[in-house]
Coordinates of C-alpha atoms in Angstrom, one line a residue:
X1 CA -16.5 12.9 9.6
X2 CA -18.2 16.1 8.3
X3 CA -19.4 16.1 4.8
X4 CA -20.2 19.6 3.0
X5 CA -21.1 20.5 -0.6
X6 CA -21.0 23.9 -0.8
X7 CA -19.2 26.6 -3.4
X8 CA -16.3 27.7 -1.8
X9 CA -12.7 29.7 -2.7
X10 CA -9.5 28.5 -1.0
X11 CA -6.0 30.0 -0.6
X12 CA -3.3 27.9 1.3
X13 CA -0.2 29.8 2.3
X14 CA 3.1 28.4 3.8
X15 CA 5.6 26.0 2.5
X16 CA 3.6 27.0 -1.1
X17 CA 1.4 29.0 -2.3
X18 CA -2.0 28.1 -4.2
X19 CA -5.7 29.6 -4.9
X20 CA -8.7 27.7 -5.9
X21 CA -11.6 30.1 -7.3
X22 CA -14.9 30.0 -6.2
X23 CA -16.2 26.8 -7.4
X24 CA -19.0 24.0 -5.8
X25 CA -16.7 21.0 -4.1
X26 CA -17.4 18.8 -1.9
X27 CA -15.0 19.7 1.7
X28 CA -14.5 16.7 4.0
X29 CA -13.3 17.5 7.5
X30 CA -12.0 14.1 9.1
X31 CA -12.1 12.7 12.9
X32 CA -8.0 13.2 12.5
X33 CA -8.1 16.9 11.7
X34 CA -7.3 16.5 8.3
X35 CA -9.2 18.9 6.0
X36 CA -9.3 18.2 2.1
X37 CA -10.7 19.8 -1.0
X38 CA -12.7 17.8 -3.8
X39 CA -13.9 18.3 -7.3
X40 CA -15.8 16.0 -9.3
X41 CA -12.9 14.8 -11.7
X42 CA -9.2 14.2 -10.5
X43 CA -10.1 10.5 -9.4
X44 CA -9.1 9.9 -5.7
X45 CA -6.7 13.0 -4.8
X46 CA -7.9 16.5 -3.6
X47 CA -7.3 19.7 -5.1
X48 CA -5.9 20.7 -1.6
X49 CA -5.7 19.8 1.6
X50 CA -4.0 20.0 5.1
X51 CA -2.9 16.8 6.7
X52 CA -2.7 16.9 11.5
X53 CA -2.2 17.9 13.3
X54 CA -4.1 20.8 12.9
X55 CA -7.2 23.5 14.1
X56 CA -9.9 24.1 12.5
X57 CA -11.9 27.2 13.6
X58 CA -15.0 28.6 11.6
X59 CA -15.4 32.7 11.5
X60 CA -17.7 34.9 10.5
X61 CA -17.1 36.7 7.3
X62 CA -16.1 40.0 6.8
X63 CA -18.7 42.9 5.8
X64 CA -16.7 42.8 2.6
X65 CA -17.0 38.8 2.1
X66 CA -20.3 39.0 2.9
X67 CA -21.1 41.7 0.6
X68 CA -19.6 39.4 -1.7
X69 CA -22.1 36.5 -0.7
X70 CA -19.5 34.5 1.5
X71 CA -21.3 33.0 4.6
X72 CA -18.4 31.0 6.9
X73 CA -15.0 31.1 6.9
X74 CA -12.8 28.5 7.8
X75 CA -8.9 28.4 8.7
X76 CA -7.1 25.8 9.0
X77 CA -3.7 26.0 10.9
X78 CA -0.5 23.6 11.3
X79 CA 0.3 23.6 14.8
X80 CA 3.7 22.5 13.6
X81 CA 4.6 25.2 10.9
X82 CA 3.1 28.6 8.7
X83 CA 0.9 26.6 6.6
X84 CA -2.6 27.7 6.3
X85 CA -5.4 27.0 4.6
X86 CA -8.1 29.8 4.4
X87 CA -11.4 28.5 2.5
X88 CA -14.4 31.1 2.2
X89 CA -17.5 29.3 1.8
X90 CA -20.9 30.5 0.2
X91 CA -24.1 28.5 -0.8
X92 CA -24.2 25.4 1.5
X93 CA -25.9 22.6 -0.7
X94 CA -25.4 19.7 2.1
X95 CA -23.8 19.3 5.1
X96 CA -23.6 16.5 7.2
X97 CA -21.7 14.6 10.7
X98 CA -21.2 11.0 10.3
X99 CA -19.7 9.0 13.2
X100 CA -17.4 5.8 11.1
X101 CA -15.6 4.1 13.7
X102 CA -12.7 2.5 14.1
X103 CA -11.3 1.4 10.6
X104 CA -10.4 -1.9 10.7
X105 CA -7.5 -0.9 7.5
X106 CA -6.8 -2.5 4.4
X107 CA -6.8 -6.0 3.6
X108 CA -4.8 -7.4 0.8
X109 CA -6.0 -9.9 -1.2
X110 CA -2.9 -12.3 -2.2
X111 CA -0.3 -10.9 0.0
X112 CA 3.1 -12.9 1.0
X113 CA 1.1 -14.7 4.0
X114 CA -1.4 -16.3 1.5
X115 CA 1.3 -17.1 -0.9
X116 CA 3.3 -18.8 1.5
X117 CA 0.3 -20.6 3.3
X118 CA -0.6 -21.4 -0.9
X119 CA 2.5 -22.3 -1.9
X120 CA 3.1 -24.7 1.0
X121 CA -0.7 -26.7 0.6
X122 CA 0.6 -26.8 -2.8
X123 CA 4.3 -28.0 -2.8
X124 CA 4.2 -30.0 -5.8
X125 CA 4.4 -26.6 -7.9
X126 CA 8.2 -27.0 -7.5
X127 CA 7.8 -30.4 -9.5
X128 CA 6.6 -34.1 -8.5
X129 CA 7.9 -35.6 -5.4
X130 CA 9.0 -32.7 -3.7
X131 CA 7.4 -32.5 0.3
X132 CA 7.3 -29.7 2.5
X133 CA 9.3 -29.8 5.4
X134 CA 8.0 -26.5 7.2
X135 CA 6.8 -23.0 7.1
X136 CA 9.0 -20.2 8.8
X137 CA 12.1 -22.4 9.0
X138 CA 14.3 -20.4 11.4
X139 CA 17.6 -19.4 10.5
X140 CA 19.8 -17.2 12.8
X141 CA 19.3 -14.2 10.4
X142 CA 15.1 -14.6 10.1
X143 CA 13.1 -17.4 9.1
X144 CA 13.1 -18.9 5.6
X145 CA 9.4 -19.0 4.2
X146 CA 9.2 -22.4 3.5
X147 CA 11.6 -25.8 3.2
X148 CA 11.1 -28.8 1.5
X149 CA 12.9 -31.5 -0.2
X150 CA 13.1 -32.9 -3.4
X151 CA 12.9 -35.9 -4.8
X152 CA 16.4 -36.9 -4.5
X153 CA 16.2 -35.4 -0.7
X154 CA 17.8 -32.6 -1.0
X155 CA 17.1 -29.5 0.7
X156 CA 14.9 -26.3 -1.2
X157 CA 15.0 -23.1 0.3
X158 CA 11.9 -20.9 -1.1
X159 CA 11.4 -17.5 -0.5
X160 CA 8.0 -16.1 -1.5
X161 CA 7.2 -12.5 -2.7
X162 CA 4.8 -10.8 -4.4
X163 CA 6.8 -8.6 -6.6
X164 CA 10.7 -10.4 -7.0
X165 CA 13.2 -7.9 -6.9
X166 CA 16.5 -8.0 -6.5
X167 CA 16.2 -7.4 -2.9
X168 CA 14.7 -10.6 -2.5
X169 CA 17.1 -12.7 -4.5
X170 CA 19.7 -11.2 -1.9
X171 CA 17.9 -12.1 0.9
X172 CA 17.5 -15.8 -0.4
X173 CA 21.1 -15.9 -1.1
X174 CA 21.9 -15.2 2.6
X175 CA 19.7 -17.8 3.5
X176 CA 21.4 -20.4 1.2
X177 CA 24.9 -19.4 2.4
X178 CA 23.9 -20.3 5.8
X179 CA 21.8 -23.2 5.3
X180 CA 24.4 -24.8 3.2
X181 CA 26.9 -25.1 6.4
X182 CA 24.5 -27.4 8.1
X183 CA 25.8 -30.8 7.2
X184 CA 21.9 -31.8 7.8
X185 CA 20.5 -29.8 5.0
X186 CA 23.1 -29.5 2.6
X187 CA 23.0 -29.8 -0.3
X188 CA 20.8 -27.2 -0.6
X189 CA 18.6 -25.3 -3.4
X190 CA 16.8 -21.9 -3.8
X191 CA 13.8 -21.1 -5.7
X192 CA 12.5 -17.5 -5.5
X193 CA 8.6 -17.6 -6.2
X194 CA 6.9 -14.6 -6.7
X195 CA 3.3 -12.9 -8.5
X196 CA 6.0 -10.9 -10.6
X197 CA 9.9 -11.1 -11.0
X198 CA 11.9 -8.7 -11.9
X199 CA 14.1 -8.8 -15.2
X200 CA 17.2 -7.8 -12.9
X201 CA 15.9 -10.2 -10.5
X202 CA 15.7 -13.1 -12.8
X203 CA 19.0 -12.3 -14.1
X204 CA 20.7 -12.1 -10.9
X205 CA 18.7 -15.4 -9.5
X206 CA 20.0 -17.4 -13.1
X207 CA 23.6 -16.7 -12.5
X208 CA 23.6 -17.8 -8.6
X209 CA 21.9 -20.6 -9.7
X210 CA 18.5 -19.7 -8.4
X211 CA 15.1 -21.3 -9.6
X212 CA 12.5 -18.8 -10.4
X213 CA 8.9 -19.8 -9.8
X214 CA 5.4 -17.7 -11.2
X215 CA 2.6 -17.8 -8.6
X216 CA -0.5 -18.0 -10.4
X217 CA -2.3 -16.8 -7.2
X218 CA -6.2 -16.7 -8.5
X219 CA -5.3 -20.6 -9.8
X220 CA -3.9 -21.4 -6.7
X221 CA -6.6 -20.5 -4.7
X222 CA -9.4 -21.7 -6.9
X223 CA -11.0 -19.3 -8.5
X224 CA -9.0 -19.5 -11.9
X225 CA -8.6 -22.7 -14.0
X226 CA -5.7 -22.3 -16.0
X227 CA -6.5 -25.5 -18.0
X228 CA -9.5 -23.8 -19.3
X229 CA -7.8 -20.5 -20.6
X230 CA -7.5 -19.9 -24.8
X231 CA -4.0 -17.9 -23.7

């Protein structure tokens, strides 16, 4: 990645058309191509940018720009369309190559796979006396995140989430349908545990006769005692 701080002007043409006046920012160049414009306000996104796959290629200035105190050039081509991006650079206050890596990407703290691996460690959050039969209980149209039974034996499909929507519900409905021809499992119950559940997800849950479960995920994990809250 190249880092420059540097007072520049910009003008992208193409699919749009925009100007940024001279101005300091800071321009980052990455490994991909990519080239993006930054103040020091507007939180994470650029003022503008071109995404690959592109070229980069750095020019000298024109008598005229350099009469006018510009010192490098830079254009920035699609190779796929007519965009351009054309940024005139002046006073460079720091420029500098870092090598990064490989990114190893984002990791997401309380995704489905903890939930589920939670959820299951921690059964009795349906109610007393219900056990866990297994995780990824396969079905001939995907596996259902967990089964257990209930006190009374019967069978409880869950299907975790973090947000509940009513995608999900239908989903869990397509696994009850199916698990309730298997003389083996039937009768059979769905719960729909999520982080957050959608009113219209609630609703349609309630009237097929659907439990709906809140996963307190920082409880369930440890690092939030519930008992000890005000509210």
């Amino acid at each position: 990645m190249q880092i420059v701080v540097a007072q520049c002007a910009a003008w992208y043409t193409g699919r749009l058309t925009a100007h940024l006046p001279r101005a300091t920012r800071l321009l980052l160049v990455k490994a991909d191509g990519s080239v993006l414009l930054h103040s020091d306000g507007g939180s994470y996104k650029p003022l503008n940018w071109m995404s690959p796959p592109c070229l980069r290629t750095v020019g000298e200035p024109s008598d005229e720009q350099r009469a006018q105190g510009v010192t490098a050039v830079w254009t920035v081509q699609h190779r796929k369309s007519d965009d351009r991006l054309v940024i005139e650079v002046y006073d460079v206050m720091h420029s500098s190559t870092h090598d990064l890596g490989q990114d190893p990407g984002l990791v997401k703290d309380g995704v489905e796979a903890h939930l589920q691996a939670l959820l299951a460690e921690q059964i009795d959050l349906l109610g007393p006396g219900h056990t866990l039969v297994r995780r990824e209980y396969p079905t001939a149209i995907g596996p259902v995140d967990l089964l257990a039974r209930d006190p009374s034996g019967g069978t409880v499909a869950i299907e975790v989430k973090r947000r509940g929507d009513i995608d999900g519900v239908e989903q869990l409905t397509r696994y009850l349908d199916l698990l309730g021809r298997d003389p083996h499992l039937t009768p059979v119950r769905g719960v729909f545990a999520a982080q957050e559940i959608k009113r219209q997800a609630r609703v349609l849950a309630t009237d097929r006769n659907i439990d709906c479960l809140l996963l307190d995920y920082e409880a369930m994990r440890g690092a939030d005692d519930s008992s000890s809250r005000l509210f």
